[in-house]
Short mmCIF file of C-alpha atoms and ligand atoms in Angstrom, two decimals:
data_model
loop_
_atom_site.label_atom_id
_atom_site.label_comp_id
_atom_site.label_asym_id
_atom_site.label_seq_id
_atom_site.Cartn_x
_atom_site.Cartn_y
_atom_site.Cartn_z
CA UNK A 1 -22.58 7.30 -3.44
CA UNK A 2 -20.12 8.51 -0.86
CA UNK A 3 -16.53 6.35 -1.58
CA UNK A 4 -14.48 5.21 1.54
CA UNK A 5 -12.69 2.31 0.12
CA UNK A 6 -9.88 4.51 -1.48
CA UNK A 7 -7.46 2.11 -0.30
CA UNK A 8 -8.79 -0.23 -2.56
CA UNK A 9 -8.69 2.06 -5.22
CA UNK A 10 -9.30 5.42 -6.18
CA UNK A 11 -11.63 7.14 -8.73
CA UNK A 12 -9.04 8.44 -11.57
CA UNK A 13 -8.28 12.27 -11.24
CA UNK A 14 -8.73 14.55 -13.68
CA UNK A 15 -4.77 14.69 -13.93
CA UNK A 16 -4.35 11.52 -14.69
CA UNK A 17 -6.72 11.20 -16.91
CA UNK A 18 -5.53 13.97 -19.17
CA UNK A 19 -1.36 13.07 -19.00
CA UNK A 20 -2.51 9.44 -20.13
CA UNK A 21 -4.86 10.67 -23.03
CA UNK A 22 -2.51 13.14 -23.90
CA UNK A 23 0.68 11.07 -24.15
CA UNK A 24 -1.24 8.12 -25.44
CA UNK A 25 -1.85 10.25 -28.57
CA UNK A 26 1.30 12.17 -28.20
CA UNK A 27 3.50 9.19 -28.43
CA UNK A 28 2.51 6.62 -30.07
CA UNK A 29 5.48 4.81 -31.05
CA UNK A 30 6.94 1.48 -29.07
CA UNK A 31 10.39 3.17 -27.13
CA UNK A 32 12.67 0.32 -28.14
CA UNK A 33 11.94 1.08 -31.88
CA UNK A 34 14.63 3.01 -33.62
CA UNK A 35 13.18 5.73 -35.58
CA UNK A 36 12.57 8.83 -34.24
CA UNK A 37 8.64 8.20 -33.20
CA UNK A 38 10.07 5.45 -30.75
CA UNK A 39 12.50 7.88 -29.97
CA UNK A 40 10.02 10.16 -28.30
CA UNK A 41 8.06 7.60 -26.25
CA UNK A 42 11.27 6.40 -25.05
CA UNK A 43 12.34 9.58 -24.20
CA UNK A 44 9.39 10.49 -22.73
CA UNK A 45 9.32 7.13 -20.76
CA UNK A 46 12.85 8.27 -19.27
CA UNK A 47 11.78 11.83 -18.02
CA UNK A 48 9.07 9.84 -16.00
CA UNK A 49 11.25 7.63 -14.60
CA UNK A 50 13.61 10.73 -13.56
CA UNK A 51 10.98 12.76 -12.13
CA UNK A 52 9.78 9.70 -10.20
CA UNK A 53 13.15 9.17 -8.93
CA UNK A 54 13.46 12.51 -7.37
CA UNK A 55 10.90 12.33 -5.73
CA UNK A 56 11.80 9.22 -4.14
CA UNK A 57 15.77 9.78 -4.37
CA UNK A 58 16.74 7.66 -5.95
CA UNK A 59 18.51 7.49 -9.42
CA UNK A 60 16.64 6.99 -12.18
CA UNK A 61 17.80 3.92 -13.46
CA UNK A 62 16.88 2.64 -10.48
CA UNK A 63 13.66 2.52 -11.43
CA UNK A 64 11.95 -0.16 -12.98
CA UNK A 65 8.17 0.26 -14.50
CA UNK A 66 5.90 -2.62 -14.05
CA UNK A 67 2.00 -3.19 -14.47
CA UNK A 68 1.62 -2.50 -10.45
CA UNK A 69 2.53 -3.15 -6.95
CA UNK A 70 1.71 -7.13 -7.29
CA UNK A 71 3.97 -7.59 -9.97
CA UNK A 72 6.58 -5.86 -8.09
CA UNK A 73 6.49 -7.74 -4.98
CA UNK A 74 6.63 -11.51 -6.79
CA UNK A 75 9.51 -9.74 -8.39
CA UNK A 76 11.29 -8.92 -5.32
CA UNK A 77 11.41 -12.30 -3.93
CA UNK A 78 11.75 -13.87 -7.49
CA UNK A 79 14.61 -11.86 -7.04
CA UNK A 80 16.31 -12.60 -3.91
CA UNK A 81 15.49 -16.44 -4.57
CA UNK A 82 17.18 -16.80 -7.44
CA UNK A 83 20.22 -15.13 -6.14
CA UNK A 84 20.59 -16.04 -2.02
CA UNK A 85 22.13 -19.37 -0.92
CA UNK A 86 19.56 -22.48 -0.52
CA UNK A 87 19.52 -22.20 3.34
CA UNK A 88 18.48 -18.55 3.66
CA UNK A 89 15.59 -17.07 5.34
CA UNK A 90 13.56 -14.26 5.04
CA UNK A 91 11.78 -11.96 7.35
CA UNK A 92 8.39 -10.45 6.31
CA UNK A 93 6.10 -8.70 8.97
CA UNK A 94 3.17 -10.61 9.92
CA UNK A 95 0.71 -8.09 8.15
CA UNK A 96 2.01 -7.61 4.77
CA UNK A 97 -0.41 -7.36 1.58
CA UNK A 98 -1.06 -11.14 0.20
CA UNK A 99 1.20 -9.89 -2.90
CA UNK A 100 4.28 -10.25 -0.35
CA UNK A 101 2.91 -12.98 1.89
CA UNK A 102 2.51 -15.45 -1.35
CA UNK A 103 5.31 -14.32 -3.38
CA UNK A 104 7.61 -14.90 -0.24
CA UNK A 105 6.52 -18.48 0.54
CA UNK A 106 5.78 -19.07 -2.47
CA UNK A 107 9.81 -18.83 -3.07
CA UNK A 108 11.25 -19.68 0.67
CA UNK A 109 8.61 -21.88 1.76
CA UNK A 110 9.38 -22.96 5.17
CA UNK A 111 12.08 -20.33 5.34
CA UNK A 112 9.86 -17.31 5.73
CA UNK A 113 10.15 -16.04 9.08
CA UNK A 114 7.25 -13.77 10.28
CA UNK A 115 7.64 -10.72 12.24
CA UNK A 116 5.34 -10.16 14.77
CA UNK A 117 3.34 -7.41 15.39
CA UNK A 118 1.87 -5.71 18.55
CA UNK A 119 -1.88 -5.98 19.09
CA UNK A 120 -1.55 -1.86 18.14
CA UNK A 121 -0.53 -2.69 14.68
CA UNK A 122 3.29 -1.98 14.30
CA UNK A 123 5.81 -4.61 14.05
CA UNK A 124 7.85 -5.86 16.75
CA UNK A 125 11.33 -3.88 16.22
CA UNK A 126 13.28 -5.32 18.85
CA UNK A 127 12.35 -9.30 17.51
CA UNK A 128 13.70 -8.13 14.15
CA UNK A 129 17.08 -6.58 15.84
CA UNK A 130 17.44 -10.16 17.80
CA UNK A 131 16.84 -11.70 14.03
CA UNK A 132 19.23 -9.48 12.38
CA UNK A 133 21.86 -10.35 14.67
CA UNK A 134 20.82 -14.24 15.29
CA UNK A 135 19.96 -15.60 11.73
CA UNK A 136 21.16 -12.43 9.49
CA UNK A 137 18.04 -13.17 7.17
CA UNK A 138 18.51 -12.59 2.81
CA UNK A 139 15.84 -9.99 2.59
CA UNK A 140 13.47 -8.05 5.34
CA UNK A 141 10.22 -7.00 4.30
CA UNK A 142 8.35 -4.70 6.37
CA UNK A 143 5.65 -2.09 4.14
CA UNK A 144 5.44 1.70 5.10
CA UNK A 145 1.84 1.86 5.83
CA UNK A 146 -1.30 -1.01 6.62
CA UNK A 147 -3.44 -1.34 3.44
CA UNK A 148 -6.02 -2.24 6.48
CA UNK A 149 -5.37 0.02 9.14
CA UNK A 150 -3.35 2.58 8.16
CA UNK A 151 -1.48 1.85 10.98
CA UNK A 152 2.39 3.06 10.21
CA UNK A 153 5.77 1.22 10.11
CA UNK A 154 8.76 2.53 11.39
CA UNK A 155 10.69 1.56 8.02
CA UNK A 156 12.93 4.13 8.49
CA UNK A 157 14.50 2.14 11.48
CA UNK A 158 14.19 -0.46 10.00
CA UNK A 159 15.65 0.61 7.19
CA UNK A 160 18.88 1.76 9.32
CA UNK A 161 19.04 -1.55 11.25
CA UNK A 162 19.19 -3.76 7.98
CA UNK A 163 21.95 -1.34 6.72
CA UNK A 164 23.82 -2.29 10.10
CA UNK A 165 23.88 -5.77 9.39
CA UNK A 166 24.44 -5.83 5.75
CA UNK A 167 21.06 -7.59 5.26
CA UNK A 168 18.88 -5.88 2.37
CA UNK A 169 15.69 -3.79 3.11
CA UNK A 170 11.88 -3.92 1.26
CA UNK A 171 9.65 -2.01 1.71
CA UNK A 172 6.12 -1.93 -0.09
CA UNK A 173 5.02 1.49 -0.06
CA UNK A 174 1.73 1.08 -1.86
CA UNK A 175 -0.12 3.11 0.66
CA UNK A 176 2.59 5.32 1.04
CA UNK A 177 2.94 7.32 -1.77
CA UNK A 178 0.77 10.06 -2.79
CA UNK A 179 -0.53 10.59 0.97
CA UNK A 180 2.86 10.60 2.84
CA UNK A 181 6.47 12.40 1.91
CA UNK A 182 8.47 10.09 -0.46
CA UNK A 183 11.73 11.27 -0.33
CA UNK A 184 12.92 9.52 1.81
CA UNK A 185 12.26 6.02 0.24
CA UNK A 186 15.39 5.80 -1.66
CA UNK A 187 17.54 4.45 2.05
CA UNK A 188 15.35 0.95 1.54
CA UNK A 189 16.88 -1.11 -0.79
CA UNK A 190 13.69 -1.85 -2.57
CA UNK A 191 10.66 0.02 -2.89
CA UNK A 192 7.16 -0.90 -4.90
CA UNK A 193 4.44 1.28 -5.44
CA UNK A 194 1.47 1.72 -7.67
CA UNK A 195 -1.10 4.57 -9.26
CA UNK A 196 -4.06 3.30 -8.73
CA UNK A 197 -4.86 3.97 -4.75
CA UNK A 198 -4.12 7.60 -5.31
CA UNK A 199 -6.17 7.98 -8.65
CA UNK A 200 -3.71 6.80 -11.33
CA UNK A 201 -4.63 4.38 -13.56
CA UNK A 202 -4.59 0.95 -13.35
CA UNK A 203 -2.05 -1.47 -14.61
CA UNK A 204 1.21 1.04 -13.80
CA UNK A 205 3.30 0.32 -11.09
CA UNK A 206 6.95 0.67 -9.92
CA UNK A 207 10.07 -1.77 -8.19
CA UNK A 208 12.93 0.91 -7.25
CA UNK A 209 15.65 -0.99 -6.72
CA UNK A 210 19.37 -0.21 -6.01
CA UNK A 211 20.66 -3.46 -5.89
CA UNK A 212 24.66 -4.12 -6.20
CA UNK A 213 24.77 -7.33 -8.84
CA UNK A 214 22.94 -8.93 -11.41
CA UNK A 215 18.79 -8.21 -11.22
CA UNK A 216 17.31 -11.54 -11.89
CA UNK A 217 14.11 -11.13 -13.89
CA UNK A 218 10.56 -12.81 -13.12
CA UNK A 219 9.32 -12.08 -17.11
CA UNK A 220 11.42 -12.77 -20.47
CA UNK A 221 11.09 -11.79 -23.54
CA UNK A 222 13.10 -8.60 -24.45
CA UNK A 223 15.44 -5.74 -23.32
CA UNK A 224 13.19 -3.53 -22.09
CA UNK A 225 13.91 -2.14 -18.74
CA UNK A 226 17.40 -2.76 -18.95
CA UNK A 227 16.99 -6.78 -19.23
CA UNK A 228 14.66 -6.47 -15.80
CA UNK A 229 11.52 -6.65 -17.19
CA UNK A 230 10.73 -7.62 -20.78
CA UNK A 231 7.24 -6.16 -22.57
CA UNK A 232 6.65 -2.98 -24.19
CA UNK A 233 6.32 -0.16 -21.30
CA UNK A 234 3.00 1.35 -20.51
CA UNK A 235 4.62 4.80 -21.38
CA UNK A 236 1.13 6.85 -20.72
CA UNK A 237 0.98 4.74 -17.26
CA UNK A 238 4.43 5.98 -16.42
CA UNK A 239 3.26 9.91 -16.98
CA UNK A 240 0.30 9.50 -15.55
CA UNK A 241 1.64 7.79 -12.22
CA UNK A 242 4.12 10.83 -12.58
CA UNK A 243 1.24 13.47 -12.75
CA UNK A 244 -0.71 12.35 -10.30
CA UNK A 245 1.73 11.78 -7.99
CA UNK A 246 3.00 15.51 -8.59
CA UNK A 247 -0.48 16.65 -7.74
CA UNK A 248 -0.57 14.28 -4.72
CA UNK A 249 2.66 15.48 -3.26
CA UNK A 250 1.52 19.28 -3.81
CA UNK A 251 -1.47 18.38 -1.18
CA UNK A 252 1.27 17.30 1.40
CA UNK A 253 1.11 20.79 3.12
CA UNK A 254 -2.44 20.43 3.46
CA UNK A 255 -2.44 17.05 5.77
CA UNK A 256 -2.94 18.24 9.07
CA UNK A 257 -6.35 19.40 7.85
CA UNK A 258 -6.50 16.24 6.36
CA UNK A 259 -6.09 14.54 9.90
CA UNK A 260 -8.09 16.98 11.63
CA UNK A 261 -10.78 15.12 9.71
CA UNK A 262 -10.12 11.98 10.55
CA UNK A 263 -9.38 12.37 14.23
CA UNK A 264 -13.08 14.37 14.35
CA UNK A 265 -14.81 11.00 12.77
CA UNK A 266 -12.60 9.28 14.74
CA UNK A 267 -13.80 10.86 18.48
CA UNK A 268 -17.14 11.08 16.97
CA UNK A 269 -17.50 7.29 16.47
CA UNK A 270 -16.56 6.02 19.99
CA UNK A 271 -18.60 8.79 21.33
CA UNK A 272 -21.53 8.29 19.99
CA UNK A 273 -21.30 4.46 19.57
CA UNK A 274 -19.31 3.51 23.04
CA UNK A 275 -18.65 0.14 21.87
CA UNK A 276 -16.53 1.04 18.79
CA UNK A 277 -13.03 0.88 19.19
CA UNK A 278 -10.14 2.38 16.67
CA UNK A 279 -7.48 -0.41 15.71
CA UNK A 280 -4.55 0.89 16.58
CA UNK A 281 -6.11 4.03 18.37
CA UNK A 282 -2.84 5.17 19.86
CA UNK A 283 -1.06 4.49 17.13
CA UNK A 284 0.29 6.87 14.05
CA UNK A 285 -1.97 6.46 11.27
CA UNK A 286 -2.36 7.45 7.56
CA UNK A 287 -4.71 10.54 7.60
CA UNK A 288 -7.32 8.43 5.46
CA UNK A 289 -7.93 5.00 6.86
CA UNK A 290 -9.94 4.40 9.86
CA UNK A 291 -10.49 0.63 10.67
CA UNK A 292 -12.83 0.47 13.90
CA UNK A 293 -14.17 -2.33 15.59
CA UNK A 294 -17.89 -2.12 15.64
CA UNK A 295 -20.51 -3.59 17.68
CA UNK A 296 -21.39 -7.21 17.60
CA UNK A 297 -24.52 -8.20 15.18
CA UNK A 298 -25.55 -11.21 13.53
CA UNK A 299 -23.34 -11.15 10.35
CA UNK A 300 -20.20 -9.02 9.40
CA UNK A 301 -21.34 -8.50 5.92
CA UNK A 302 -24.27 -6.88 7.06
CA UNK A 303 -22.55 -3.66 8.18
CA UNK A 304 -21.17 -2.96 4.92
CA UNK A 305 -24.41 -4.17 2.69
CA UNK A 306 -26.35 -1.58 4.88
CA UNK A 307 -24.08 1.03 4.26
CA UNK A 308 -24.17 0.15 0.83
CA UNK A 309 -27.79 0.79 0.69
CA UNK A 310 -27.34 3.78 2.59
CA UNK A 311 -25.05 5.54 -0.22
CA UNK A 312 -21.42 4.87 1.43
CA UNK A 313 -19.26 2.29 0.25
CA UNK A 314 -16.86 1.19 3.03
CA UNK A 315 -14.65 -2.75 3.07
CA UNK A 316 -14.21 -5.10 6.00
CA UNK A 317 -10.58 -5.34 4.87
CA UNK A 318 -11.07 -8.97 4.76
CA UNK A 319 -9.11 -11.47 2.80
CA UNK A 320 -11.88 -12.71 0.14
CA UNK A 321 -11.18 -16.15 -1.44
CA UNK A 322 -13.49 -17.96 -3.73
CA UNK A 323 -16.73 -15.77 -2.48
CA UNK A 324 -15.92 -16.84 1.19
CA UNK A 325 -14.91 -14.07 3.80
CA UNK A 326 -11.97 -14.93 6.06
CA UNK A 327 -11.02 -12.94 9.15
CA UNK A 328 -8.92 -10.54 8.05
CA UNK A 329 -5.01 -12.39 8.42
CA UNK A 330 -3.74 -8.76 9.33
CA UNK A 331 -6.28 -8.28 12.73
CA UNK A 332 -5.06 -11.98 13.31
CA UNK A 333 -1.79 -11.42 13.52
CA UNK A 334 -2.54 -8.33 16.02
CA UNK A 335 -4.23 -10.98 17.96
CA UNK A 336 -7.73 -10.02 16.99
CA UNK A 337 -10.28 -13.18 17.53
CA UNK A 338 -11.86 -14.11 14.46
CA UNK A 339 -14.91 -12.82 15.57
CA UNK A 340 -13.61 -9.72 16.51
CA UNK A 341 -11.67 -8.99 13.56
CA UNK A 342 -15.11 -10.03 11.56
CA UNK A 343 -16.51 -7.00 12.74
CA UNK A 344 -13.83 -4.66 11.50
CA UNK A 345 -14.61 -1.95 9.08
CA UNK A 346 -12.19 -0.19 7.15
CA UNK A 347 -12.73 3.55 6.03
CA UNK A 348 -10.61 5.41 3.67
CA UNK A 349 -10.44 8.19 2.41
CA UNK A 350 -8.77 10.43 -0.81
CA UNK A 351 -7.76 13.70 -1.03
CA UNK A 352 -11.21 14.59 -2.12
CA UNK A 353 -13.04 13.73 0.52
CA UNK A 354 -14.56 16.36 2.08
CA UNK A 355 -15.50 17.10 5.98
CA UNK A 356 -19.54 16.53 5.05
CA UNK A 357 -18.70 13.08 3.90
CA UNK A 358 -17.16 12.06 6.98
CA UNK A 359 -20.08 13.82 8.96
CA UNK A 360 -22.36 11.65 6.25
CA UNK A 361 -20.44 8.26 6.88
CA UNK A 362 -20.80 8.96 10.78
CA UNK A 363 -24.61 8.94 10.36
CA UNK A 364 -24.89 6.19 8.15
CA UNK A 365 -22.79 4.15 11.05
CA UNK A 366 -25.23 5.47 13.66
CA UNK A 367 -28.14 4.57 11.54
CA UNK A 368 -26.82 1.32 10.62
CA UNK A 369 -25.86 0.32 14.42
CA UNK A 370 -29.46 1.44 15.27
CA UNK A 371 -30.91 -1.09 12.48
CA UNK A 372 -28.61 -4.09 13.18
CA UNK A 373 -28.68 -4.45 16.77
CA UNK A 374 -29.15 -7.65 17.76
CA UNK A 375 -32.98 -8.58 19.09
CA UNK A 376 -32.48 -9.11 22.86
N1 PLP B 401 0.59 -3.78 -1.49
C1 PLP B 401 -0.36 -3.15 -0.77
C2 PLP B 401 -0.03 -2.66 0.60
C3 PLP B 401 -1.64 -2.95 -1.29
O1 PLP B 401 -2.57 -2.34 -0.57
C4 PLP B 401 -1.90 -3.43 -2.61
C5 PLP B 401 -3.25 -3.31 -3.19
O2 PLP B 401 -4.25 -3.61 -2.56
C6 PLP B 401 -0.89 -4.06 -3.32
C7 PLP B 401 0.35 -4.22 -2.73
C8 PLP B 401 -1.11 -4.57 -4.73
O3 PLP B 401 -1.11 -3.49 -5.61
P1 PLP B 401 -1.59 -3.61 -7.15
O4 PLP B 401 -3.08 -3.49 -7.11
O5 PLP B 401 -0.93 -2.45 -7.84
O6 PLP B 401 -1.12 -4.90 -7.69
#
């Protein structure tokens, strides 16, 4: 089976797999106990959390380890509503994971204000400048890169415009990390990230967070974390998120080949299959996600059962709630029809994938189109 959903999740890498095994039998003490066993986790816990704060730029004790990227999020607006006046708003962009989407309403309700995006993908910048100025919001929330389309953010301006006007800056950067340079994270405000979509393990995740004031926390129940986040710490998580993001970043010379590979599937596709068309096609994209709008057949769910059966598994991208495909909220919001975002597949790839699979998923797409054309 050829994998394309690696924005999903990711197969573990060998790396990871050996810095967990090794420092789950290396140290096995809790780090908050006081002899000298649960002095080495804990010191081991804080040499991940420095090398994973240099490579974002942060300081370390900015850091805060949590069981992933969801957990992060709630906590950011957990956050920022237990400390911002009753009246405030918040802006999130209009295509943000459902982590930030439910977590922010969840909190703010009525006073979540949406950015909006372009039907290429990438947020309206010049709304958000009008909103900075006009309602000077608690919190913006814009992510680095689409967990659908790959499609990029420009959080760096973003970043610089919230500075301007005092207003703080988050930025999820799930998809961001491990395929992209980090280091210049640390000028949000508030970063999350996670292991798992770059083949880390599951369950280990990260809120940086440089925050003037009191850090309200979203669980209780111990010091841990500096009062932020109570629980004992996943201290093989934290060095394995550390070692595979080491690895990751020492492939970030290599991504031009990396888009090479992608931009030959890519002119491939609407070449050989005219009615295909990229989201976002002009757009700057992750080198590993492809999400292409592909001809019209009976049933969405179709294209990715037959690719299934052909040996590649791809994702529509689509929100899935209780069994039930909806249109994807993300092509919605770039002003895709239901039925056009319906017939959006996403493709991405890992740092493994190789230029035979892409040839391989291109074929399966041609042989697939030929198989579920419509009968005239
Ligand atoms: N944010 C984005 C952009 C994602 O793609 C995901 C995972 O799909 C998450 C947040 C949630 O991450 P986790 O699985 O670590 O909770």
């Amino acid at each position: 089976m050829i994998y394309f959903d690696h924005n999903a999740t990711a197969p573990l890498h060998p790396i990871a797999r050996q810095a967990w095994l090794e420092a789950s039998e290396k140290f096995i003490g809790n780090p908050s106990s006081p002899h000298r066993i649960g002095g080495r986790a804990d010191m081991a816990l804080e040499e991940a959390r420095h090398k994973l704060a240099i490579m974002i730029g942060c300081l370390a004790h900015e850091i805060v380890w949590t069981s992933g990227a969801t957990e992060s999020n709630n906590q950011v607006f957990h956050h920022f509503a237990s400390t911002l006046p009753s009246d405030a708003t918040v802006c999130i962009s209009a295509i943000e994971h459902p982590s930030v989407v439910e977590s922010a309403v969840h909190y703010f309700g009525k006073r979540v204000r949406s950015i909006p995006v372009s039907r290429n993908g990438v947020i309206d910048l010049d709304w958000l400048v009008e909103e900075l100025a006009l309602r000077r919001p608690g919190v913006v929330a814009v992510m680095a890169a689409n967990n659908v389309t790959g499609i990029i953010q420009p959080w760096e301006q973003i970043a610089e415009e919230c500075r301007r006007w005092g207003v703080a800056f988050f930025c999820d950067a799930v998809q961001w990390i491990g395929k992209e340079w980090a280091s210049k994270l640390h000028t949000c405000d508030l970063v999350s990230g996670c292991a798992h979509k770059i083949g880390g393990p599951r369950g280990i995740g990260f809120l940086k967070c440089s925050l003037k004031g009191e850090f309200k926390p979203m669980i209780y129940g111990g010091p841990q974390e500096e009062n932020r986040r109570a629980g004992t710490e996943n201290v093989a998580g934290a060095i394995a998120l550390v070692a595979t993001l080491e690895a990751r970043n020492a492939l970030l010379g290599t991504m031009d080949a990396q888009h090479q590979m992608r931009d030959n599937f890519v002119s491939q596709l609407v070449s050989e299959i005219p009615e295909a068309e990229i989201v976002g096609g002009s757009e700057r994209t992750l080198w590993n996600t492809v999400a292409a709008r592909l001809p019209e057949i009976d049933c969405r769910q179709r294209w990715v059962v037959k690719l299934d059966k052909f040996g590649v598994a791809v994702s529509t991208g689509s929100a899935c709630s209780s069994g039930k495909e909806e249109p994807s909220p993300v092509l919605l919001a770039m002003s895709y029809t239901p039925g056009e975002a319906g017939r959006v597949l996403r493709f991405s790839s890992g740092w493994e994938t190789t230029e035979k699979d892409w040839e391989i998923l291109l074929e399966c797409i041609k042989r697939a189109a030929e198989e579920l054309r419509p009968v005239p």
